[in-house]
CSV table of C-alpha atoms and ligand atoms in Angstrom, one decimal:
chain,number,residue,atom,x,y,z
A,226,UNK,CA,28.4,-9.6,-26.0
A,227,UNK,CA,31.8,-9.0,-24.2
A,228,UNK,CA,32.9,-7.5,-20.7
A,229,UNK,CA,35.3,-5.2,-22.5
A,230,UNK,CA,32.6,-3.2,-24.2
A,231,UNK,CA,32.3,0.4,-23.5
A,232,UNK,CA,29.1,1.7,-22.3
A,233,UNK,CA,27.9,3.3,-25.7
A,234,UNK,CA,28.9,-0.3,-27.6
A,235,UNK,CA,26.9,-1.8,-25.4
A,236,UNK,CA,23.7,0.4,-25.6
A,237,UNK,CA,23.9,-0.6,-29.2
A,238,UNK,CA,24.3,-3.9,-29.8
A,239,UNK,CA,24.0,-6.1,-25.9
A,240,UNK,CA,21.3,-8.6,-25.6
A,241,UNK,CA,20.1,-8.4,-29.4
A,242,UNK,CA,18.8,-11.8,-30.3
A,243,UNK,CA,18.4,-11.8,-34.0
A,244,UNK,CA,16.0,-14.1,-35.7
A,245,UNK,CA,16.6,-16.2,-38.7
A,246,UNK,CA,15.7,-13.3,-40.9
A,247,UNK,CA,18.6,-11.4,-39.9
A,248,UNK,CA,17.2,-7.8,-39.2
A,249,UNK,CA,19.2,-5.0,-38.5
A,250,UNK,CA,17.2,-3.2,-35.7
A,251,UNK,CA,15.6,-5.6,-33.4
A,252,UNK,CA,12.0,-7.3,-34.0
A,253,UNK,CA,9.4,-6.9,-31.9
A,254,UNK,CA,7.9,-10.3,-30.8
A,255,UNK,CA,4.6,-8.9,-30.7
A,256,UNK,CA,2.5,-12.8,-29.6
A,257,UNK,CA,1.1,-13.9,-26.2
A,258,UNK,CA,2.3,-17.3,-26.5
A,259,UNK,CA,4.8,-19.9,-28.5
A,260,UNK,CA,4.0,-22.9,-30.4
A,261,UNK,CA,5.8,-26.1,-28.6
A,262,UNK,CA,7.9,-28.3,-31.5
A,263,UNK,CA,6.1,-31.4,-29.4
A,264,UNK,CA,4.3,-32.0,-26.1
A,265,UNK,CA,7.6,-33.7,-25.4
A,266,UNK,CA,8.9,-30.2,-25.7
A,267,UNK,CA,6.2,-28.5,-24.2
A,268,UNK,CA,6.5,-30.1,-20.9
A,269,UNK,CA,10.4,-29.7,-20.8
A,270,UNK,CA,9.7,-26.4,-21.3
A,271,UNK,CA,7.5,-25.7,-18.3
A,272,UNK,CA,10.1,-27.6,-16.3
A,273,UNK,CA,13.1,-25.9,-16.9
A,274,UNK,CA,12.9,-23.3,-19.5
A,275,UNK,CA,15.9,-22.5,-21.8
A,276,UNK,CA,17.7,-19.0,-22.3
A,277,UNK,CA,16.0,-18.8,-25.8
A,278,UNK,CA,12.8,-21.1,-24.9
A,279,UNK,CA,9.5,-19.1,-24.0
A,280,UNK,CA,6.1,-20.1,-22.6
A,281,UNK,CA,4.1,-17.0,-22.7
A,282,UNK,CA,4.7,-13.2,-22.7
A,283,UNK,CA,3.8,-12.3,-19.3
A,284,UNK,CA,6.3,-14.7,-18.1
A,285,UNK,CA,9.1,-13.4,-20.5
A,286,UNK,CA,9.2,-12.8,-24.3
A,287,UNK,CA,12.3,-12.5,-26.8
A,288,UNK,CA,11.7,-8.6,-27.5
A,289,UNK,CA,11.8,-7.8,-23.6
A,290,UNK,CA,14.6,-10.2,-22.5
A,291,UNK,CA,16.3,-7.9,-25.2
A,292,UNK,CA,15.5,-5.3,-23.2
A,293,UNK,CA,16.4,-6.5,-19.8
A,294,UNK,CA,19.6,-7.8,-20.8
A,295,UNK,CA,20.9,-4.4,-22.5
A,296,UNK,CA,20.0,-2.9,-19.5
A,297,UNK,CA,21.7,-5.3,-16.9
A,298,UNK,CA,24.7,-4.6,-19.2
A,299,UNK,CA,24.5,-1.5,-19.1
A,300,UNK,CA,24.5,-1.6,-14.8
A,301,UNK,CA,26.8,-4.2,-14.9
A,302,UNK,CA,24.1,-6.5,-13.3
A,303,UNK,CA,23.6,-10.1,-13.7
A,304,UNK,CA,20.2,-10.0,-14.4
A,305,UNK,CA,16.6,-7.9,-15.1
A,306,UNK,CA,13.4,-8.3,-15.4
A,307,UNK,CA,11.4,-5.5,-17.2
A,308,UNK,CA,7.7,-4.2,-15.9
A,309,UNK,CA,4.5,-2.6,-17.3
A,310,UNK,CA,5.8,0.7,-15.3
A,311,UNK,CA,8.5,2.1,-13.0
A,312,UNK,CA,5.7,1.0,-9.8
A,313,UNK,CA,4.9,-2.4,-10.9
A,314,UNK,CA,9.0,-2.5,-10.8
A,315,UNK,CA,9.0,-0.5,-7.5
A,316,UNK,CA,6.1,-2.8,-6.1
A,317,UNK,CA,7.4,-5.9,-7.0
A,318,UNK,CA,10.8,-5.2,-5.7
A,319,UNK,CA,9.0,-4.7,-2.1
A,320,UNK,CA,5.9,-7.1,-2.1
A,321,UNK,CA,8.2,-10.1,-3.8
A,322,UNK,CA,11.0,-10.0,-0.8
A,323,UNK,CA,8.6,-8.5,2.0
A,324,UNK,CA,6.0,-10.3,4.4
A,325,UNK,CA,4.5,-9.7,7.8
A,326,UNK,CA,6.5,-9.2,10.3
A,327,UNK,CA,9.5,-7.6,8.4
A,328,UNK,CA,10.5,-4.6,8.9
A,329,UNK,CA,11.7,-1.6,6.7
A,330,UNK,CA,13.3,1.4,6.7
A,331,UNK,CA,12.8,3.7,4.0
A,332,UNK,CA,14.3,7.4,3.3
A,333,UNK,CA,11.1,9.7,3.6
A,334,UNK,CA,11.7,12.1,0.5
A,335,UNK,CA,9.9,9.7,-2.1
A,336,UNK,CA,8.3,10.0,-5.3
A,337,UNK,CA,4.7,10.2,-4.5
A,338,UNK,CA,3.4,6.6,-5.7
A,339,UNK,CA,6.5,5.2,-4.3
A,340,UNK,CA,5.5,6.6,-0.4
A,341,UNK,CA,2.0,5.4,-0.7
A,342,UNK,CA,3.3,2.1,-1.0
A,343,UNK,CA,5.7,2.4,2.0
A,344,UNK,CA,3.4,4.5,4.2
A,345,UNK,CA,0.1,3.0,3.4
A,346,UNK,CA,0.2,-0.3,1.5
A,347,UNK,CA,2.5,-2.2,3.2
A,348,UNK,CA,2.1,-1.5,6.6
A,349,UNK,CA,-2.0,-2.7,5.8
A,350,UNK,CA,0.1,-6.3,5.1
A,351,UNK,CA,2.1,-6.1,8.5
A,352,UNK,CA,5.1,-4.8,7.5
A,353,UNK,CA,6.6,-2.1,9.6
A,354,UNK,CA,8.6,1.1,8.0
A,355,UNK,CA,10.5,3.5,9.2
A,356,UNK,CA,11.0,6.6,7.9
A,357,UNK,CA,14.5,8.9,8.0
A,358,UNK,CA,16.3,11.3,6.6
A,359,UNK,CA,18.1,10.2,3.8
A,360,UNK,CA,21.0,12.2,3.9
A,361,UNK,CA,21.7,11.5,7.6
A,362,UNK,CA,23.6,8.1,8.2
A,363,UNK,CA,23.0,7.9,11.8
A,364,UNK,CA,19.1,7.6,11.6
A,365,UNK,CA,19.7,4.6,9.0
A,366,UNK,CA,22.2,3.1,11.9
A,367,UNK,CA,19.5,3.7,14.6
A,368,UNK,CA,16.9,2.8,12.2
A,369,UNK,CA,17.8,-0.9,11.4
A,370,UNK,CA,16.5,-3.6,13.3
A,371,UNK,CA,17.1,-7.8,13.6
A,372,UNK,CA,13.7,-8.0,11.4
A,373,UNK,CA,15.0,-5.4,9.0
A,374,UNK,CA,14.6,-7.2,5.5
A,375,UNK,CA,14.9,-3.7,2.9
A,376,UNK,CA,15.9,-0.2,3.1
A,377,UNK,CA,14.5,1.8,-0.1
A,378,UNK,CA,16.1,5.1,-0.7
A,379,UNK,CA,15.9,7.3,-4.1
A,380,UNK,CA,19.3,8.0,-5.2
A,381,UNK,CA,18.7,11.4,-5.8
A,382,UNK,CA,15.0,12.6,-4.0
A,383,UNK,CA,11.7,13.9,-5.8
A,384,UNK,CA,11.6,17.2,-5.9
A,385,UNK,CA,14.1,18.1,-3.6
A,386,UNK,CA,17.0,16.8,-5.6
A,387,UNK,CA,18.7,15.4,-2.1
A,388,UNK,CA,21.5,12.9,-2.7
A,389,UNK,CA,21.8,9.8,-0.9
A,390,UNK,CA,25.1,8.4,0.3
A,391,UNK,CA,24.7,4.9,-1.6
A,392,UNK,CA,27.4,3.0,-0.3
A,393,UNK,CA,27.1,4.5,3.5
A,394,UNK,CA,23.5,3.7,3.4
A,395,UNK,CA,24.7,0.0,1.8
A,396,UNK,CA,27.7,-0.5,4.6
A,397,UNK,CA,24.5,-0.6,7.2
A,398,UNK,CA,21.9,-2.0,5.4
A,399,UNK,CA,24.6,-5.3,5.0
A,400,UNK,CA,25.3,-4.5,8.9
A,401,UNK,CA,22.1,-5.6,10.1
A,402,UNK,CA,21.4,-8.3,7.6
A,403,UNK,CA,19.1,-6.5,5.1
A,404,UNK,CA,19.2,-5.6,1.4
A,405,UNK,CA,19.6,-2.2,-0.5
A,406,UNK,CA,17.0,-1.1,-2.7
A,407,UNK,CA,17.7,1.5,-4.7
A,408,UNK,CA,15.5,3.4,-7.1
A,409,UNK,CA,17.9,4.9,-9.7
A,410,UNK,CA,15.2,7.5,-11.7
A,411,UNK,CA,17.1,10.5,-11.2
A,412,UNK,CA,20.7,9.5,-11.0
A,413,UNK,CA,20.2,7.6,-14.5
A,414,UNK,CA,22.0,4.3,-15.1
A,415,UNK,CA,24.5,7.1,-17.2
A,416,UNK,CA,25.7,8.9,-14.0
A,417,UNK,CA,25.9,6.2,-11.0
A,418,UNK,CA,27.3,3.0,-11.1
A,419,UNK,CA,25.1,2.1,-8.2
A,420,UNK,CA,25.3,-1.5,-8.0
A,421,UNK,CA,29.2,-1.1,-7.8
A,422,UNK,CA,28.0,1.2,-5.1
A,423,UNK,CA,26.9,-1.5,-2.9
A,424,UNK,CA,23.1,-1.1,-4.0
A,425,UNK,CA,21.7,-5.3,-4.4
A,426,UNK,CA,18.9,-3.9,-6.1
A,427,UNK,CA,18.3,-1.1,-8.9
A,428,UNK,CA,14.7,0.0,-9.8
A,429,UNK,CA,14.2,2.4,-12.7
A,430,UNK,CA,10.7,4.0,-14.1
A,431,UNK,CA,11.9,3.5,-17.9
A,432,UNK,CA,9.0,6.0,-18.9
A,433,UNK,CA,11.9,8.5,-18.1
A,434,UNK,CA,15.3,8.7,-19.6
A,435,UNK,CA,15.4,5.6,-20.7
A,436,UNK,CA,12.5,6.1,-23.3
A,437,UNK,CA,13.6,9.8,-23.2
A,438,UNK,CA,11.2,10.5,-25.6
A,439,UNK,CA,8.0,10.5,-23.9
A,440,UNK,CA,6.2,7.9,-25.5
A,441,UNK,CA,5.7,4.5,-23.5
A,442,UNK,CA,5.4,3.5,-19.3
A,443,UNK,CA,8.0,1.1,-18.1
A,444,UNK,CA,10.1,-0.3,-15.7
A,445,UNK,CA,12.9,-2.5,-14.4
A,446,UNK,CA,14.5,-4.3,-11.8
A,447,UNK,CA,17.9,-5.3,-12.0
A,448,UNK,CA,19.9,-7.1,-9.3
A,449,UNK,CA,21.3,-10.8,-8.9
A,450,UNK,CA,20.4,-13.8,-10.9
A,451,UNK,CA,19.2,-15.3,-7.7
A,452,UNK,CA,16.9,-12.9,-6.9
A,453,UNK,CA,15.9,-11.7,-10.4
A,454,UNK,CA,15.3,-15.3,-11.5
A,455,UNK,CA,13.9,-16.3,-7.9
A,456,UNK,CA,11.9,-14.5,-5.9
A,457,UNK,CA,11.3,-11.6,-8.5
A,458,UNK,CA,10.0,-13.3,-11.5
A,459,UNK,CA,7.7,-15.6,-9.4
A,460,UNK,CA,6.1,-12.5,-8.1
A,461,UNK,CA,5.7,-10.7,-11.4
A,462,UNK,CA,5.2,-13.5,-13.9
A,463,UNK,CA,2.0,-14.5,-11.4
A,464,UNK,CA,0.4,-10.6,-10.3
A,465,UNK,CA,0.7,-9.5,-14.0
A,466,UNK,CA,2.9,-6.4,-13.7
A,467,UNK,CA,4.7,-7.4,-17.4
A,468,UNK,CA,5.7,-4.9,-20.1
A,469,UNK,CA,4.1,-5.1,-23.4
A,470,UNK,CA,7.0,-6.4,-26.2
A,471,UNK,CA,5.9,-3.1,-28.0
A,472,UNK,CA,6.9,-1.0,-25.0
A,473,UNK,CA,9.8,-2.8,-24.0
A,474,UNK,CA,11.1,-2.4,-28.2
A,475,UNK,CA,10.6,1.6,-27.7
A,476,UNK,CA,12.5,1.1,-24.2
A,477,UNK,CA,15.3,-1.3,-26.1
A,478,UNK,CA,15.7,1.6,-28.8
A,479,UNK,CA,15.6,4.1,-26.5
A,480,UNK,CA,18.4,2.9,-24.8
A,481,UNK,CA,20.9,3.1,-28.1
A,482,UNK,CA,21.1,6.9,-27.4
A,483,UNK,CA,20.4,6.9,-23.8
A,484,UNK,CA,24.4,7.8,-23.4
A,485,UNK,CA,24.1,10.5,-25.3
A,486,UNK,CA,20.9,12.1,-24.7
A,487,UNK,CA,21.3,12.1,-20.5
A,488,UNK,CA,25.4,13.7,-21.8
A,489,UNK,CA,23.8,16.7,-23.4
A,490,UNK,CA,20.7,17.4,-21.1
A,491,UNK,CA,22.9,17.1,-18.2
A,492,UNK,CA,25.0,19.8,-19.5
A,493,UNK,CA,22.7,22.3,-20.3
A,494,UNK,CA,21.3,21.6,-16.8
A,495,UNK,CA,24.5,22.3,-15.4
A,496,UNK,CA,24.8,25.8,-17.7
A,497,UNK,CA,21.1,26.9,-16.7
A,498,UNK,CA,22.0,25.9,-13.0
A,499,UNK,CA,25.2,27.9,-12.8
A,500,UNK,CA,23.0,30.6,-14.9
A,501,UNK,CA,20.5,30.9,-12.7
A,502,UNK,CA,22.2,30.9,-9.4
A,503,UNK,CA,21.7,34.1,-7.3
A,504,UNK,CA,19.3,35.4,-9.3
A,505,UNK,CA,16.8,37.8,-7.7
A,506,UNK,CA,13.7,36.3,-8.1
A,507,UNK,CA,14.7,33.0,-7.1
A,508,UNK,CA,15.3,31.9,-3.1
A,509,UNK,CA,17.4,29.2,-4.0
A,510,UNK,CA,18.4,27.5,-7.1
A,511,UNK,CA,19.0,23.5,-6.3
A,512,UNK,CA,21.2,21.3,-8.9
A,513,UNK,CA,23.7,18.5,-7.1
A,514,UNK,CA,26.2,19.6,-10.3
A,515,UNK,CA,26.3,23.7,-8.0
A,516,UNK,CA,29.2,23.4,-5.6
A,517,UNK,CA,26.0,25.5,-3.5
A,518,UNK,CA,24.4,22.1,-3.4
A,519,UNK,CA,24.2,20.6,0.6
A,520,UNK,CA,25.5,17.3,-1.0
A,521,UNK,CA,27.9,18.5,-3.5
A,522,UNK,CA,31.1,16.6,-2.9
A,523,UNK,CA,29.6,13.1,-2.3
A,524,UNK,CA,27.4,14.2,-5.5
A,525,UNK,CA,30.6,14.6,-7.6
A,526,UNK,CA,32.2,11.6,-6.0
A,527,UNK,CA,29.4,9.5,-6.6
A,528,UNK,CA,28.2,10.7,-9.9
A,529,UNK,CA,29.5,11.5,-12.9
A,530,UNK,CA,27.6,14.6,-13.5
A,531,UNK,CA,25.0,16.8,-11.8
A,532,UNK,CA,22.4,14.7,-13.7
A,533,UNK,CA,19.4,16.3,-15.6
A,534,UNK,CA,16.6,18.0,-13.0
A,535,UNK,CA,17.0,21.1,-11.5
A,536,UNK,CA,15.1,22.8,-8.8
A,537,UNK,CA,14.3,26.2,-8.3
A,538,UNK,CA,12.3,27.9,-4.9
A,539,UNK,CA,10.6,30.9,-6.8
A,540,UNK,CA,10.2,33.7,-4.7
A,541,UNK,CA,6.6,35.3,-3.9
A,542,UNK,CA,5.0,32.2,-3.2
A,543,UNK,CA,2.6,30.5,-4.9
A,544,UNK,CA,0.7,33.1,-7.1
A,545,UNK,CA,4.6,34.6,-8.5
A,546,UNK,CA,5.2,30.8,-9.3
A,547,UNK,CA,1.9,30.1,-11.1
A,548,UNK,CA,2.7,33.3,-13.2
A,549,UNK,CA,6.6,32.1,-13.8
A,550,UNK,CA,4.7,29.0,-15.3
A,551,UNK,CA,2.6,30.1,-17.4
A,552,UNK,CA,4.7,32.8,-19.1
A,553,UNK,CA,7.0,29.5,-19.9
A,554,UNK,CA,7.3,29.5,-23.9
A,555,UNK,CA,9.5,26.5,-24.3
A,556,UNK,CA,9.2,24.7,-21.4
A,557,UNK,CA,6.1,22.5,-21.1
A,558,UNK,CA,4.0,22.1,-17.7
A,559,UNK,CA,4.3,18.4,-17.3
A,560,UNK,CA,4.9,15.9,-14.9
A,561,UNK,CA,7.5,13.4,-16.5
A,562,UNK,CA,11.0,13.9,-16.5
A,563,UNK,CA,13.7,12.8,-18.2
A,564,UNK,CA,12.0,13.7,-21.6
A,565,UNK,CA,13.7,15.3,-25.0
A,566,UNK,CA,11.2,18.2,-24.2
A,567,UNK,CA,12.1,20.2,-21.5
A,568,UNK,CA,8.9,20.1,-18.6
A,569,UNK,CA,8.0,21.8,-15.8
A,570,UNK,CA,6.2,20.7,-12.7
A,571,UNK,CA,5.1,22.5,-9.6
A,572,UNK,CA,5.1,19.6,-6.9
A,573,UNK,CA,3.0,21.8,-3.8
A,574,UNK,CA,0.0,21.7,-5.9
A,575,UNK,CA,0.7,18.6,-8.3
A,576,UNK,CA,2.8,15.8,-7.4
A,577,UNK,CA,2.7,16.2,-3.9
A,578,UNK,CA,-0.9,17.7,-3.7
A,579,UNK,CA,-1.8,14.6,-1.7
A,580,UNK,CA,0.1,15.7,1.2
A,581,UNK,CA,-0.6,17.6,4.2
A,582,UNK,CA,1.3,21.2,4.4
A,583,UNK,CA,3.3,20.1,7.1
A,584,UNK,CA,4.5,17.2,5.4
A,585,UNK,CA,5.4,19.6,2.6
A,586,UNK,CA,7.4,21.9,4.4
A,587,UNK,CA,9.0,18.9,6.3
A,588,UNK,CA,10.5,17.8,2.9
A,589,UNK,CA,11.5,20.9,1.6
A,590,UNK,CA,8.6,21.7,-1.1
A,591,UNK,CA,7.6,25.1,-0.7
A,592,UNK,CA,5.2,27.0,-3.1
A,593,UNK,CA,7.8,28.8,-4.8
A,594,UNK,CA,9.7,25.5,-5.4
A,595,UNK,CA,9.3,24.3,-9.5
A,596,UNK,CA,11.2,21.0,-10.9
A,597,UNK,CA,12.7,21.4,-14.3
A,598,UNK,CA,13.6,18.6,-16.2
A,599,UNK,CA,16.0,19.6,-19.3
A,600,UNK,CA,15.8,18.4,-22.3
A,601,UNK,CA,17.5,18.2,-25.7
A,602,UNK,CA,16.8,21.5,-26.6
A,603,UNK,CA,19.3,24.4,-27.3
A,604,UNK,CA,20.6,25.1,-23.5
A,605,UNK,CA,20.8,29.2,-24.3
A,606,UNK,CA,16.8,29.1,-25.7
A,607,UNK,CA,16.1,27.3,-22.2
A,608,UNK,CA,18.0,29.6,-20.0
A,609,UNK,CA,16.0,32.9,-22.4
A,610,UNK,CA,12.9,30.9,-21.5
A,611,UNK,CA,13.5,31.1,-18.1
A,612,UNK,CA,14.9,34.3,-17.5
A,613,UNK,CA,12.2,36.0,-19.6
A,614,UNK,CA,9.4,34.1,-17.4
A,615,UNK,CA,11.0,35.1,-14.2
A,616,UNK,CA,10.7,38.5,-15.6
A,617,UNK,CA,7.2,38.5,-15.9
A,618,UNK,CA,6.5,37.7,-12.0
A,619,UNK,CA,6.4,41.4,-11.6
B,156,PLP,C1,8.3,8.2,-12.4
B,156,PLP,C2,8.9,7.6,-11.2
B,156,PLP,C3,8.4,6.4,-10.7
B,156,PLP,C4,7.2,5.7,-11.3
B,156,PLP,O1,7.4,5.3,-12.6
B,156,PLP,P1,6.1,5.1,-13.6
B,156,PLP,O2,6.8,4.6,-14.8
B,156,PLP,O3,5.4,6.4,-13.7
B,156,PLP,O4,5.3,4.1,-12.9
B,156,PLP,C5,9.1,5.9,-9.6
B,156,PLP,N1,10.1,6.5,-9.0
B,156,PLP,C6,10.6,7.7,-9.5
B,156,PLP,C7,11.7,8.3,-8.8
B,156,PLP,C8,10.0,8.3,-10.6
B,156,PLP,O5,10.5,9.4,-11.1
């Protein structure tokens, strides 16, 4: 465990805790509780409980603390806390440092889940939020408030793919007093150094790339010990939002090619973006990697590649883009992301169902528009896949 690892070392070998067995790949702790040495011990414990001392899994357990400090490595954090799922990590990041009276002001292009807590659950518990653009400074400035406690942005939005400026959005967040949240899904920990950014708090679903593979929900919250250890834990260790040591050992495992994996899908998504660009059947092909992209420059100056979701606004409407999906061959229709299997999703009747067609076309998601998430697969059998669907609308 050293500062002067490099990210790949790191995803290898940070946080393992190896028992007195000595196993190579790391064990998974799957018990509820420990067995105190005395009741001596017992009570020290549940005063002050050591790095290595545990009390019972939904409070912590060796095979997710594993987890959660690869990962706070890896974001060059000082501490995590893992979840049952990317909302119990989005929840708790909210509901543990919000009450009544505060006040919040949240960019409005949102993964679905993630603006039914901001639109409907918290404002039921007194807590005001604002809603702004996320690419525009000025309406965070005018947004913030004295009772301003969080702003809550995506780094990179759901569907749209709109990039947020993390450290202007940070420079007046600290202004007025109040702490960055960021959810980091679609940037990847890979791409953005977002706590360097200025972000105090990064929230990721690990169901995506972290897990990469499709298998297990997950989440995690990473930020300072403080609030990690404070405010966070004593929210999740008592409303029951932890990850099961078997979920957390897929995440942990997952996160040993999690370098390498986001490397290669974000290449081919850059080589089907620049492939697909200006071709006829499609409006408008969206990928912050295409100089095309309304954000491009702060994209490449705050990421280190275009990431791994691409966007595409299918002309014809709805029925041409229903029949661009199912001529798909490779692709799957699916609504995760981040996967080794490339997936599909058409937010206007999925995803984003739930909202009214106003709101829709306020945010940019059109009937035509489809989210692609690359995967691992060969990047010229992807951009066939496509091309040979978009053939098939007529
Ligand atoms: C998937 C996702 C979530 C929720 O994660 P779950 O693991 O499905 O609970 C939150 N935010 C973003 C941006 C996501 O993509």
């Amino acid at each position: 465990m050293t500062d002067t690892w490099k990210t790949r070392t790191k995803l290898v070998h940070e946080g393992t805790r190896r028992s007195q067995y000595g196993e190579v790949s790391e064990a998974i702790f799957m018990t509820q509780g420990y067995v105190y040495p005395s009741a001596e011990a017992a009570e020290a414990r549940f005063i002050d409980r050591g790095d290595d001392e545990y009390i019972y899994s939904r409070y912590a357990n060796p095979t997710v603390s594993m987890f959660e400090d690869r990962i706070a490595a890896l974001e060059g954090g000082e501490a995590a806390f893992a979840t049952a799922t990317g909302m119990a990590a989005v929840n708790g990041a909210l509901f543990s440092t919000l009450k009544a009276g505060d006040h919040v002001v949240s960019a409005k292009a949102l993964f679905g889940s993630c603006l039914y807590i901001l639109e409907n659950l918290l404002p039921s518990f007194g807590v005001e939020v604002t809603f702004v653009e996320g690419t525009d400074l000025e309406q965070w400035r005018a947004a913030m408030r004295p009772e301003t406690k969080i702003a809550f942005v995506e780094a990179i939005s759901n569907p749209t793919l709109e990039v947020a400026d993390i450290s202007g959005i940070a420079e007046i967040t600290h202004a007025s007093g109040a702490k960055l949240v960021v959810d980091n899904v679609f940037a990847t920990p890979i791409f953005q150094r977002t706590l360097e950014l200025g972000a105090d708090v990064v929230v990721y679903s690990a169901t995506k790339h972290i897990d990469g593979q499709g298998r297990c929900l997950g989440g995690v919250v990473i930020g300072d010990e403080e609030f990690i250890r404070g405010d966070f834990e004593t929210y999740l260790k008592h409303t029951g939002g932890a990850i099961s040591p078997f979920n957390a050992w897929v995440m942990l495992k997952g996160l040993e090619t999690l370098d390498l994996r986001c490397r290669a899908q974000a290449d081919s998504a850059l080589a089907i973006a620049t492939a697909l660009e200006g071709h006829p059947a499609v409006n408008n092909t969206i990928f912050p990697g295409l100089e095309s992209h309304p954000q491009h420059a702060l994209a490449a100056r705050q990421m280190s590649a275009g990431g791994t979701v691409i966007a595409l606004d299918i002309k014809g409407g709805q029925d041409a883009t229903f029949k661009f999906l199912n001529a798909l061959e490779i692709i799957l229709l699916s609504n995760n992301l981040g996967d080794a299997k490339s997936l599909v999703t058409h937010p206007a009747t999925t995803t984003h169902q739930r909202l009214s067609p106003e709101m829709r076309a306020d945010l940019g998601i059109t009937d035509g528009l489809v989210r692609i998430s690359v995967g691992l697969e060969d990047k010229d059998d992807l951009i066939a896949d496509i091309s040979q669907a978009l053939e098939q609308i007529n």
